[in-house]
Amino acid sequence: MSSVNPSAYPDTDSDAAPPRKEWPLWEIFIRGQHGMSHRHVGSLHAPDSEMAIKNARDVYTRRNEGVSIWAVESRHIAATVPSEKGPMFEPSESKVYRHPTFYDIPDEVGHM
Amino acid sequence: MADTIDRTALQQFLLRMGDNTLILGHRVSEWCGHAPVLEEDIALANTALDLIGQTQLWLDYAAEVEGAGRSADDLAFLRDVWDFRNVLLVELPNGDFGQTLMRQFLYDAWASIMLGRLQKSADERVREIAEKAAKENAYHVERSADTVVGLGDGTEESHRRMQAALDYLYPYVGELFESDATDAAMVEAGVAPDPAGLREDYDALVGRVMADATLRLPEKAYVHRGGRSGTMHTEHLGHLLCTMQWLQRAYPGCRW
């Protein structure tokens, strides 16, 4: 059993599925006014990448939320399988020493 | 600026600009909650809000130039059909989604050229409004052009509907390029270009998009006119105003 689902939304994979009337689903990532990284904000439907960006602009940035938009067709996202949550994530629960909280940081270092 | 020119003509020009955006904005807002998909619903609502926002700027200035103590809200909600100066194109019913987007593109294309010219206006206020509106319009025209191409060069049914929309709407395009004494006064004062002078750029832009959309422009179309001069609106404007103005008519001065 694999813990990785190569396509998180297999039913939207156009190679396998019969022709459909629904537009494909896109995941939208927005870089905020002050943020460095793009963050996932939600998903929407669009016929192609250009319209996905335009729809994202209209749906997710109408209150001046962003300065950059990424759109990725959902079927291209590989994701972990929810039922494999145990083996994937539980082993790290008991390893508190991996948190860098056991060190005293000198004041002169400033904000880290 | 406004003191040295014909204030009546300037006010008429501002009403024409503001009534176009007001009536089209209201028409587009009628889709709110009814568009074929959620994404288009929000996009159309955004467009409508942009247009209403531009209306505020145009009619604020129109009311100021008029100097009769009326506000932009008074102009929007308390005038009757015969006082509106929008072109007939923008008051036509929405029809299906394709017809709405075709009307939007035919207007957006004109506005993109008009607003570009108005950014060189001798009137500072007009210049400022045009600068703000041009940014919004640049997105509107890109979106409506894309949709016209997508639907025109789409399925057999979408192509048929878009061709029907173009055939229905095109006779209303000519009014955008009519010139009269008001326009001559605006040209004279350096406030606005002669509408007739925008036609060449417009035909180039619309021709390109319609070619991409595999749609055929009607030849030698009859020109419906009377909106921007106020001589005769279509029957549709009165119905639109009934919906848009009823609250202020039923409850005068109501605020919330």
mmCIF file of C-alpha atoms in Angstrom:
data_model
loop_
_atom_site.group_PDB
_atom_site.id
_atom_site.type_symbol
_atom_site.label_atom_id
_atom_site.label_comp_id
_atom_site.label_asym_id
_atom_site.label_seq_id
_atom_site.Cartn_x
_atom_site.Cartn_y
_atom_site.Cartn_z
ATOM 1 C CA MET A 1 0.000 0.000 0.000
ATOM 2 C CA SER A 2 1.369 3.363 -0.931
ATOM 3 C CA SER A 3 1.091 6.353 1.340
ATOM 4 C CA VAL A 4 1.159 8.709 -1.621
ATOM 5 C CA ASN A 5 -1.828 9.389 -3.822
ATOM 6 C CA PRO A 6 -0.309 10.489 -7.156
ATOM 7 C CA SER A 7 -3.460 12.332 -8.110
ATOM 8 C CA ALA A 8 -5.464 13.756 -5.257
ATOM 9 C CA TYR A 9 -8.474 14.123 -7.497
ATOM 10 C CA PRO A 10 -8.374 11.058 -9.737
ATOM 11 C CA ASP A 11 -11.876 11.620 -11.074
ATOM 12 C CA THR A 12 -10.772 14.851 -12.710
ATOM 13 C CA ASP A 13 -7.999 13.186 -14.685
ATOM 14 C CA SER A 14 -8.999 13.861 -18.274
ATOM 15 C CA ASP A 15 -6.841 11.047 -19.676
ATOM 16 C CA ALA A 16 -8.954 8.356 -18.062
ATOM 17 C CA ALA A 17 -12.346 9.947 -17.635
ATOM 18 C CA PRO A 18 -14.903 10.199 -20.447
ATOM 19 C CA PRO A 19 -15.512 13.679 -21.926
ATOM 20 C CA ARG A 20 -17.258 15.795 -19.325
ATOM 21 C CA LYS A 21 -19.242 18.990 -19.317
ATOM 22 C CA GLU A 22 -17.767 20.253 -16.058
ATOM 23 C CA TRP A 23 -14.748 22.529 -16.230
ATOM 24 C CA PRO A 24 -11.677 21.100 -14.474
ATOM 25 C CA LEU A 25 -10.940 22.028 -10.882
ATOM 26 C CA TRP A 26 -7.996 24.312 -10.075
ATOM 27 C CA GLU A 27 -6.207 24.950 -6.794
ATOM 28 C CA ILE A 28 -5.444 28.607 -6.194
ATOM 29 C CA PHE A 29 -2.390 29.976 -4.380
ATOM 30 C CA ILE A 30 -2.033 33.644 -3.559
ATOM 31 C CA ARG A 31 0.947 35.632 -2.415
ATOM 32 C CA GLY A 32 -0.298 38.284 -0.028
ATOM 33 C CA GLN A 33 0.718 41.908 0.224
ATOM 34 C CA HIS A 34 3.423 41.183 2.792
ATOM 35 C CA GLY A 35 3.908 37.422 2.601
ATOM 36 C CA MET A 36 6.894 35.809 0.906
ATOM 37 C CA SER A 37 5.223 32.556 -0.091
ATOM 38 C CA HIS A 38 2.109 31.720 -2.032
ATOM 39 C CA ARG A 39 -0.563 30.205 0.172
ATOM 40 C CA HIS A 40 -3.404 27.929 -0.770
ATOM 41 C CA VAL A 41 -6.657 29.877 -0.567
ATOM 42 C CA GLY A 42 -9.166 27.528 -2.173
ATOM 43 C CA SER A 43 -10.261 26.033 -5.438
ATOM 44 C CA LEU A 44 -12.449 26.923 -8.399
ATOM 45 C CA HIS A 45 -13.528 25.710 -11.812
ATOM 46 C CA ALA A 46 -12.231 27.118 -15.091
ATOM 47 C CA PRO A 47 -11.931 25.904 -18.691
ATOM 48 C CA ASP A 48 -8.206 26.692 -18.971
ATOM 49 C CA SER A 49 -5.260 28.164 -17.076
ATOM 50 C CA GLU A 50 -5.861 31.725 -18.253
ATOM 51 C CA MET A 51 -9.451 31.694 -17.086
ATOM 52 C CA ALA A 52 -8.372 29.998 -13.847
ATOM 53 C CA ILE A 53 -6.122 32.989 -13.121
ATOM 54 C CA LYS A 54 -8.876 35.441 -14.071
ATOM 55 C CA ASN A 55 -11.450 33.621 -11.958
ATOM 56 C CA ALA A 56 -8.991 33.513 -9.067
ATOM 57 C CA ARG A 57 -8.513 37.253 -9.421
ATOM 58 C CA ASP A 58 -12.262 37.768 -9.225
ATOM 59 C CA VAL A 59 -13.000 35.228 -6.504
ATOM 60 C CA TYR A 60 -10.015 35.553 -4.190
ATOM 61 C CA THR A 61 -8.409 38.996 -4.601
ATOM 62 C CA ARG A 62 -11.413 41.327 -4.697
ATOM 63 C CA ARG A 63 -10.533 42.726 -1.294
ATOM 64 C CA ASN A 64 -6.953 43.515 -2.216
ATOM 65 C CA GLU A 65 -5.595 40.272 -0.797
ATOM 66 C CA GLY A 66 -2.788 39.555 -3.184
ATOM 67 C CA VAL A 67 0.029 40.576 -5.487
ATOM 68 C CA SER A 68 0.545 37.258 -7.258
ATOM 69 C CA ILE A 69 -1.596 34.250 -8.184
ATOM 70 C CA TRP A 70 -0.687 30.647 -8.963
ATOM 71 C CA ALA A 71 -3.229 28.225 -10.382
ATOM 72 C CA VAL A 72 -2.578 24.482 -10.523
ATOM 73 C CA GLU A 73 -4.992 22.001 -11.966
ATOM 74 C CA SER A 74 -6.080 19.879 -9.026
ATOM 75 C CA ARG A 75 -5.350 16.588 -10.770
ATOM 76 C CA HIS A 76 -1.662 17.479 -10.853
ATOM 77 C CA ILE A 77 -1.441 17.626 -7.080
ATOM 78 C CA ALA A 78 0.031 14.566 -5.413
ATOM 79 C CA ALA A 79 -1.208 14.147 -1.862
ATOM 80 C CA THR A 80 -0.923 11.889 1.139
ATOM 81 C CA VAL A 81 -3.643 9.336 1.669
ATOM 82 C CA PRO A 82 -5.802 10.167 4.719
ATOM 83 C CA SER A 83 -5.985 6.494 5.825
ATOM 84 C CA GLU A 84 -2.165 6.334 5.970
ATOM 85 C CA LYS A 85 -2.022 9.202 8.429
ATOM 86 C CA GLY A 86 -0.664 6.957 11.228
ATOM 87 C CA PRO A 87 2.549 5.683 9.641
ATOM 88 C CA MET A 88 3.131 9.009 7.913
ATOM 89 C CA PHE A 89 2.817 11.437 10.790
ATOM 90 C CA GLU A 90 2.573 9.712 14.166
ATOM 91 C CA PRO A 91 6.271 8.712 14.412
ATOM 92 C CA SER A 92 7.253 12.380 14.736
ATOM 93 C CA GLU A 93 4.857 13.005 17.605
ATOM 94 C CA SER A 94 7.224 11.504 20.210
ATOM 95 C CA LYS A 95 10.344 13.283 19.028
ATOM 96 C CA VAL A 96 10.127 16.558 20.909
ATOM 97 C CA TYR A 97 13.909 16.960 20.712
ATOM 98 C CA ARG A 98 13.453 17.889 17.075
ATOM 99 C CA HIS A 99 11.961 21.203 18.154
ATOM 100 C CA PRO A 100 14.719 23.766 18.657
ATOM 101 C CA THR A 101 13.439 24.714 22.106
ATOM 102 C CA PHE A 102 16.320 23.229 24.111
ATOM 103 C CA TYR A 103 18.760 25.951 23.256
ATOM 104 C CA ASP A 104 19.247 29.350 24.842
ATOM 105 C CA ILE A 105 19.461 31.899 22.068
ATOM 106 C CA PRO A 106 21.769 34.828 22.936
ATOM 107 C CA ASP A 107 19.960 38.157 22.943
ATOM 108 C CA GLU A 108 22.400 39.678 20.434
ATOM 109 C CA VAL A 109 21.209 37.219 17.786
ATOM 110 C CA GLY A 110 17.912 39.069 17.687
ATOM 111 C CA HIS A 111 14.820 37.730 15.972
ATOM 112 C CA MET A 112 15.175 34.298 14.409
ATOM 113 C CA MET B 1 -11.224 74.713 -16.382
ATOM 114 C CA ALA B 2 -14.946 74.223 -16.074
ATOM 115 C CA ASP B 3 -15.456 77.962 -15.677
ATOM 116 C CA THR B 4 -14.204 78.849 -19.126
ATOM 117 C CA ILE B 5 -16.279 76.365 -21.095
ATOM 118 C CA ASP B 6 -19.896 75.697 -21.847
ATOM 119 C CA ARG B 7 -21.061 74.192 -18.558
ATOM 120 C CA THR B 8 -24.249 72.794 -20.038
ATOM 121 C CA ALA B 9 -22.257 70.885 -22.633
ATOM 122 C CA LEU B 10 -19.788 69.659 -20.016
ATOM 123 C CA GLN B 11 -22.625 68.482 -17.801
ATOM 124 C CA GLN B 12 -24.224 66.665 -20.756
ATOM 125 C CA PHE B 13 -20.934 64.974 -21.567
ATOM 126 C CA LEU B 14 -20.507 63.861 -17.944
ATOM 127 C CA LEU B 15 -24.083 62.559 -17.860
ATOM 128 C CA ARG B 16 -23.407 60.547 -20.997
ATOM 129 C CA MET B 17 -20.337 58.959 -19.428
ATOM 130 C CA GLY B 18 -22.001 58.364 -16.065
ATOM 131 C CA ASP B 19 -25.328 57.138 -17.428
ATOM 132 C CA ASN B 20 -23.524 54.589 -19.620
ATOM 133 C CA THR B 21 -21.767 53.090 -16.604
ATOM 134 C CA LEU B 22 -24.825 53.380 -14.353
ATOM 135 C CA ILE B 23 -27.227 51.614 -16.685
ATOM 136 C CA LEU B 24 -24.728 48.974 -17.806
ATOM 137 C CA GLY B 25 -23.669 48.426 -14.187
ATOM 138 C CA HIS B 26 -27.284 47.875 -13.188
ATOM 139 C CA ARG B 27 -27.885 45.516 -16.102
ATOM 140 C CA VAL B 28 -24.810 43.438 -15.252
ATOM 141 C CA SER B 29 -25.818 43.366 -11.572
ATOM 142 C CA GLU B 30 -29.057 41.638 -12.619
ATOM 143 C CA TRP B 31 -26.955 38.486 -13.075
ATOM 144 C CA CYS B 32 -26.033 38.417 -9.402
ATOM 145 C CA GLY B 33 -27.048 34.979 -8.125
ATOM 146 C CA HIS B 34 -28.113 33.805 -11.597
ATOM 147 C CA ALA B 35 -24.908 33.325 -13.611
ATOM 148 C CA PRO B 36 -24.245 29.862 -15.075
ATOM 149 C CA VAL B 37 -21.317 29.182 -12.730
ATOM 150 C CA LEU B 38 -20.230 30.637 -9.406
ATOM 151 C CA GLU B 39 -16.963 32.021 -10.787
ATOM 152 C CA GLU B 40 -18.766 33.978 -13.521
ATOM 153 C CA ASP B 41 -21.344 35.169 -11.024
ATOM 154 C CA ILE B 42 -18.657 36.765 -8.874
ATOM 155 C CA ALA B 43 -16.799 38.121 -11.895
ATOM 156 C CA LEU B 44 -19.947 39.779 -13.237
ATOM 157 C CA ALA B 45 -20.751 41.245 -9.825
ATOM 158 C CA ASN B 46 -17.219 42.678 -9.683
ATOM 159 C CA THR B 47 -17.679 44.244 -13.107
ATOM 160 C CA ALA B 48 -21.034 45.710 -12.092
ATOM 161 C CA LEU B 49 -19.515 47.186 -8.942
ATOM 162 C CA ASP B 50 -16.618 48.701 -10.898
ATOM 163 C CA LEU B 51 -19.119 50.343 -13.251
ATOM 164 C CA ILE B 52 -21.251 51.682 -10.399
ATOM 165 C CA GLY B 53 -18.063 53.027 -8.805
ATOM 166 C CA GLN B 54 -17.192 54.852 -12.011
ATOM 167 C CA THR B 55 -20.747 56.176 -12.127
ATOM 168 C CA GLN B 56 -20.262 57.772 -8.727
ATOM 169 C CA LEU B 57 -17.253 59.700 -10.040
ATOM 170 C CA TRP B 58 -18.895 60.837 -13.287
ATOM 171 C CA LEU B 59 -22.217 61.814 -11.727
ATOM 172 C CA ASP B 60 -20.582 63.532 -8.741
ATOM 173 C CA TYR B 61 -18.804 65.765 -11.201
ATOM 174 C CA ALA B 62 -21.926 66.180 -13.364
ATOM 175 C CA ALA B 63 -23.894 67.296 -10.310
ATOM 176 C CA GLU B 64 -21.152 69.742 -9.327
ATOM 177 C CA VAL B 65 -20.992 71.259 -12.809
ATOM 178 C CA GLU B 66 -24.777 71.499 -12.878
ATOM 179 C CA GLY B 67 -24.631 73.469 -9.620
ATOM 180 C CA ALA B 68 -28.320 72.970 -8.833
ATOM 181 C CA GLY B 69 -27.774 71.357 -5.452
ATOM 182 C CA ARG B 70 -28.392 67.839 -6.746
ATOM 183 C CA SER B 71 -26.151 64.919 -5.762
ATOM 184 C CA ALA B 72 -24.958 61.929 -7.796
ATOM 185 C CA ASP B 73 -27.634 59.877 -6.010
ATOM 186 C CA ASP B 74 -30.321 62.386 -7.042
ATOM 187 C CA LEU B 75 -29.182 62.100 -10.645
ATOM 188 C CA ALA B 76 -29.176 58.300 -10.527
ATOM 189 C CA PHE B 77 -32.405 57.708 -8.658
ATOM 190 C CA LEU B 78 -34.648 60.699 -9.288
ATOM 191 C CA ARG B 79 -34.416 61.313 -13.008
ATOM 192 C CA ASP B 80 -36.897 59.751 -15.393
ATOM 193 C CA VAL B 81 -36.247 58.063 -18.733
ATOM 194 C CA TRP B 82 -36.149 61.216 -20.879
ATOM 195 C CA ASP B 83 -33.327 62.704 -18.787
ATOM 196 C CA PHE B 84 -30.974 59.758 -19.228
ATOM 197 C CA ARG B 85 -28.125 60.141 -21.709
ATOM 198 C CA ASN B 86 -26.763 56.606 -21.996
ATOM 199 C CA VAL B 87 -26.427 54.922 -25.368
ATOM 200 C CA LEU B 88 -29.189 52.435 -26.195
ATOM 201 C CA LEU B 89 -26.710 49.541 -26.251
ATOM 202 C CA VAL B 90 -26.283 49.478 -22.469
ATOM 203 C CA GLU B 91 -29.996 49.488 -21.635
ATOM 204 C CA LEU B 92 -30.836 46.459 -23.794
ATOM 205 C CA PRO B 93 -31.940 43.377 -21.854
ATOM 206 C CA ASN B 94 -29.345 40.824 -20.793
ATOM 207 C CA GLY B 95 -30.722 37.991 -22.916
ATOM 208 C CA ASP B 96 -28.674 34.855 -22.387
ATOM 209 C CA PHE B 97 -25.194 34.817 -20.871
ATOM 210 C CA GLY B 98 -23.591 35.061 -24.306
ATOM 211 C CA GLN B 99 -25.627 38.121 -25.255
ATOM 212 C CA THR B 100 -24.653 39.810 -21.982
ATOM 213 C CA LEU B 101 -20.968 39.158 -22.600
ATOM 214 C CA MET B 102 -21.233 40.277 -26.222
ATOM 215 C CA ARG B 103 -22.845 43.559 -25.101
ATOM 216 C CA GLN B 104 -20.130 43.862 -22.442
ATOM 217 C CA PHE B 105 -17.354 43.418 -24.966
ATOM 218 C CA LEU B 106 -18.884 45.866 -27.468
ATOM 219 C CA TYR B 107 -19.052 48.446 -24.656
ATOM 220 C CA ASP B 108 -15.685 47.580 -23.058
ATOM 221 C CA ALA B 109 -13.918 47.904 -26.411
ATOM 222 C CA TRP B 110 -15.334 51.415 -26.870
ATOM 223 C CA ALA B 111 -14.588 52.370 -23.261
ATOM 224 C CA SER B 112 -10.985 51.167 -23.541
ATOM 225 C CA ILE B 113 -10.390 53.582 -26.418
ATOM 226 C CA MET B 114 -12.463 56.447 -24.982
ATOM 227 C CA LEU B 115 -10.832 56.244 -21.543
ATOM 228 C CA GLY B 116 -7.405 56.167 -23.167
ATOM 229 C CA ARG B 117 -8.156 59.454 -24.948
ATOM 230 C CA LEU B 118 -9.738 61.017 -21.875
ATOM 231 C CA GLN B 119 -6.504 60.538 -19.958
ATOM 232 C CA LYS B 120 -5.195 63.368 -22.115
ATOM 233 C CA SER B 121 -8.176 65.606 -21.341
ATOM 234 C CA ALA B 122 -7.586 69.277 -20.585
ATOM 235 C CA ASP B 123 -9.952 68.863 -17.636
ATOM 236 C CA GLU B 124 -8.026 67.527 -14.638
ATOM 237 C CA ARG B 125 -11.064 65.908 -13.027
ATOM 238 C CA VAL B 126 -11.951 64.069 -16.238
ATOM 239 C CA ARG B 127 -8.328 62.933 -16.520
ATOM 240 C CA GLU B 128 -8.345 61.542 -12.979
ATOM 241 C CA ILE B 129 -11.624 59.666 -13.427
ATOM 242 C CA ALA B 130 -10.404 58.239 -16.743
ATOM 243 C CA GLU B 131 -7.143 57.042 -15.193
ATOM 244 C CA LYS B 132 -8.943 55.125 -12.468
ATOM 245 C CA ALA B 133 -11.627 53.749 -14.782
ATOM 246 C CA ALA B 134 -9.086 52.722 -17.443
ATOM 247 C CA LYS B 135 -7.405 50.274 -15.048
ATOM 248 C CA GLU B 136 -10.700 48.598 -14.267
ATOM 249 C CA ASN B 137 -11.721 48.625 -17.893
ATOM 250 C CA ALA B 138 -8.446 47.028 -19.013
ATOM 251 C CA TYR B 139 -9.437 43.943 -17.059
ATOM 252 C CA HIS B 140 -13.078 44.067 -18.166
ATOM 253 C CA VAL B 141 -12.202 44.167 -21.852
ATOM 254 C CA GLU B 142 -9.672 41.361 -21.528
ATOM 255 C CA ARG B 143 -12.203 39.190 -19.765
ATOM 256 C CA SER B 144 -15.152 39.955 -22.036
ATOM 257 C CA ALA B 145 -13.001 39.517 -25.164
ATOM 258 C CA ASP B 146 -11.750 36.136 -23.912
ATOM 259 C CA THR B 147 -15.279 35.000 -23.204
ATOM 260 C CA VAL B 148 -16.560 36.173 -26.592
ATOM 261 C CA VAL B 149 -13.740 34.218 -28.261
ATOM 262 C CA GLY B 150 -14.296 31.180 -26.036
ATOM 263 C CA LEU B 151 -18.007 31.035 -26.749
ATOM 264 C CA GLY B 152 -17.833 32.155 -30.383
ATOM 265 C CA ASP B 153 -15.154 29.599 -31.209
ATOM 266 C CA GLY B 154 -16.746 27.039 -28.898
ATOM 267 C CA THR B 155 -19.497 24.512 -29.493
ATOM 268 C CA GLU B 156 -22.011 24.658 -32.307
ATOM 269 C CA GLU B 157 -24.649 25.965 -29.902
ATOM 270 C CA SER B 158 -22.437 28.612 -28.265
ATOM 271 C CA HIS B 159 -21.282 29.820 -31.692
ATOM 272 C CA ARG B 160 -24.862 30.112 -32.901
ATOM 273 C CA ARG B 161 -25.898 32.065 -29.811
ATOM 274 C CA MET B 162 -22.933 34.438 -30.044
ATOM 275 C CA GLN B 163 -23.575 35.131 -33.716
ATOM 276 C CA ALA B 164 -27.228 35.845 -32.883
ATOM 277 C CA ALA B 165 -26.118 38.173 -30.064
ATOM 278 C CA LEU B 166 -23.755 40.043 -32.387
ATOM 279 C CA ASP B 167 -26.432 40.355 -35.088
ATOM 280 C CA TYR B 168 -28.886 41.729 -32.507
ATOM 281 C CA LEU B 169 -26.490 44.131 -30.784
ATOM 282 C CA TYR B 170 -24.364 45.449 -33.626
ATOM 283 C CA PRO B 171 -26.978 47.938 -34.925
ATOM 284 C CA TYR B 172 -26.675 49.666 -31.537
ATOM 285 C CA VAL B 173 -22.895 50.139 -31.811
ATOM 286 C CA GLY B 174 -23.048 53.047 -34.257
ATOM 287 C CA GLU B 175 -24.536 55.382 -31.644
ATOM 288 C CA LEU B 176 -21.262 55.289 -29.698
ATOM 289 C CA PHE B 177 -19.603 57.211 -32.531
ATOM 290 C CA GLU B 178 -22.199 59.900 -33.185
ATOM 291 C CA SER B 179 -21.125 63.524 -32.840
ATOM 292 C CA ASP B 180 -23.297 66.516 -32.029
ATOM 293 C CA ALA B 181 -22.968 70.072 -30.703
ATOM 294 C CA THR B 182 -22.120 68.816 -27.206
ATOM 295 C CA ASP B 183 -19.239 66.773 -28.596
ATOM 296 C CA ALA B 184 -18.062 69.715 -30.674
ATOM 297 C CA ALA B 185 -17.974 71.861 -27.522
ATOM 298 C CA MET B 186 -15.968 69.190 -25.712
ATOM 299 C CA VAL B 187 -13.485 68.920 -28.581
ATOM 300 C CA GLU B 188 -13.211 72.712 -28.681
ATOM 301 C CA ALA B 189 -12.429 72.830 -24.960
ATOM 302 C CA GLY B 190 -10.029 69.908 -25.177
ATOM 303 C CA VAL B 191 -12.101 67.940 -22.671
ATOM 304 C CA ALA B 192 -12.978 64.943 -24.822
ATOM 305 C CA PRO B 193 -12.265 63.569 -28.302
ATOM 306 C CA ASP B 194 -14.733 63.566 -31.155
ATOM 307 C CA PRO B 195 -16.542 60.200 -30.817
ATOM 308 C CA ALA B 196 -16.407 59.700 -34.579
ATOM 309 C CA GLY B 197 -12.612 59.688 -34.328
ATOM 310 C CA LEU B 198 -12.625 56.544 -32.175
ATOM 311 C CA ARG B 199 -14.241 54.376 -34.822
ATOM 312 C CA GLU B 200 -11.086 53.260 -36.603
ATOM 313 C CA ASP B 201 -9.408 51.918 -33.448
ATOM 314 C CA TYR B 202 -12.688 50.346 -32.400
ATOM 315 C CA ASP B 203 -13.211 48.556 -35.696
ATOM 316 C CA ALA B 204 -9.653 47.217 -35.561
ATOM 317 C CA LEU B 205 -10.082 45.862 -32.023
ATOM 318 C CA VAL B 206 -13.567 44.434 -32.546
ATOM 319 C CA GLY B 207 -12.605 43.016 -35.938
ATOM 320 C CA ARG B 208 -9.641 41.178 -34.421
ATOM 321 C CA VAL B 209 -11.674 39.679 -31.581
ATOM 322 C CA MET B 210 -14.562 38.658 -33.842
ATOM 323 C CA ALA B 211 -12.115 36.971 -36.232
ATOM 324 C CA ASP B 212 -10.665 34.989 -33.305
ATOM 325 C CA ALA B 213 -14.201 34.185 -32.221
ATOM 326 C CA THR B 214 -15.050 32.974 -35.765
ATOM 327 C CA LEU B 215 -17.979 35.433 -35.765
ATOM 328 C CA ARG B 216 -19.124 37.493 -38.733
ATOM 329 C CA LEU B 217 -19.704 41.238 -38.299
ATOM 330 C CA PRO B 218 -22.990 42.291 -39.886
ATOM 331 C CA GLU B 219 -22.457 44.458 -42.955
ATOM 332 C CA LYS B 220 -23.918 47.928 -43.268
ATOM 333 C CA ALA B 221 -25.942 47.656 -40.106
ATOM 334 C CA TYR B 222 -28.780 50.049 -39.442
ATOM 335 C CA VAL B 223 -27.938 52.412 -36.559
ATOM 336 C CA HIS B 224 -30.373 52.720 -33.676
ATOM 337 C CA ARG B 225 -29.902 56.076 -31.989
ATOM 338 C CA GLY B 226 -31.565 58.441 -29.528
ATOM 339 C CA GLY B 227 -30.109 57.408 -26.157
ATOM 340 C CA ARG B 228 -27.148 59.748 -25.792
ATOM 341 C CA SER B 229 -29.129 62.663 -27.209
ATOM 342 C CA GLY B 230 -32.107 61.767 -25.009
ATOM 343 C CA THR B 231 -34.579 61.978 -27.891
ATOM 344 C CA MET B 232 -35.766 58.382 -27.632
ATOM 345 C CA HIS B 233 -34.786 55.489 -25.396
ATOM 346 C CA THR B 234 -35.907 51.905 -25.921
ATOM 347 C CA GLU B 235 -38.916 50.576 -24.032
ATOM 348 C CA HIS B 236 -36.487 48.662 -21.813
ATOM 349 C CA LEU B 237 -35.033 51.637 -19.934
ATOM 350 C CA GLY B 238 -38.287 52.492 -18.140
ATOM 351 C CA HIS B 239 -38.562 48.952 -16.805
ATOM 352 C CA LEU B 240 -34.969 49.025 -15.654
ATOM 353 C CA LEU B 241 -35.520 52.328 -13.840
ATOM 354 C CA CYS B 242 -38.637 50.936 -12.135
ATOM 355 C CA THR B 243 -36.489 48.280 -10.521
ATOM 356 C CA MET B 244 -33.473 50.490 -9.872
ATOM 357 C CA GLN B 245 -35.325 53.505 -8.506
ATOM 358 C CA TRP B 246 -38.366 52.069 -6.739
ATOM 359 C CA LEU B 247 -36.952 52.345 -3.240
ATOM 360 C CA GLN B 248 -36.140 56.057 -3.518
ATOM 361 C CA ARG B 249 -39.458 56.630 -5.258
ATOM 362 C CA ALA B 250 -41.465 54.734 -2.624
ATOM 363 C CA TYR B 251 -39.488 56.041 0.361
ATOM 364 C CA PRO B 252 -38.077 59.440 -0.673
ATOM 365 C CA GLY B 253 -34.777 60.236 1.001
ATOM 366 C CA CYS B 254 -34.537 56.782 2.572
ATOM 367 C CA ARG B 255 -31.001 55.952 3.775
ATOM 368 C CA TRP B 256 -29.492 52.886 5.385
#
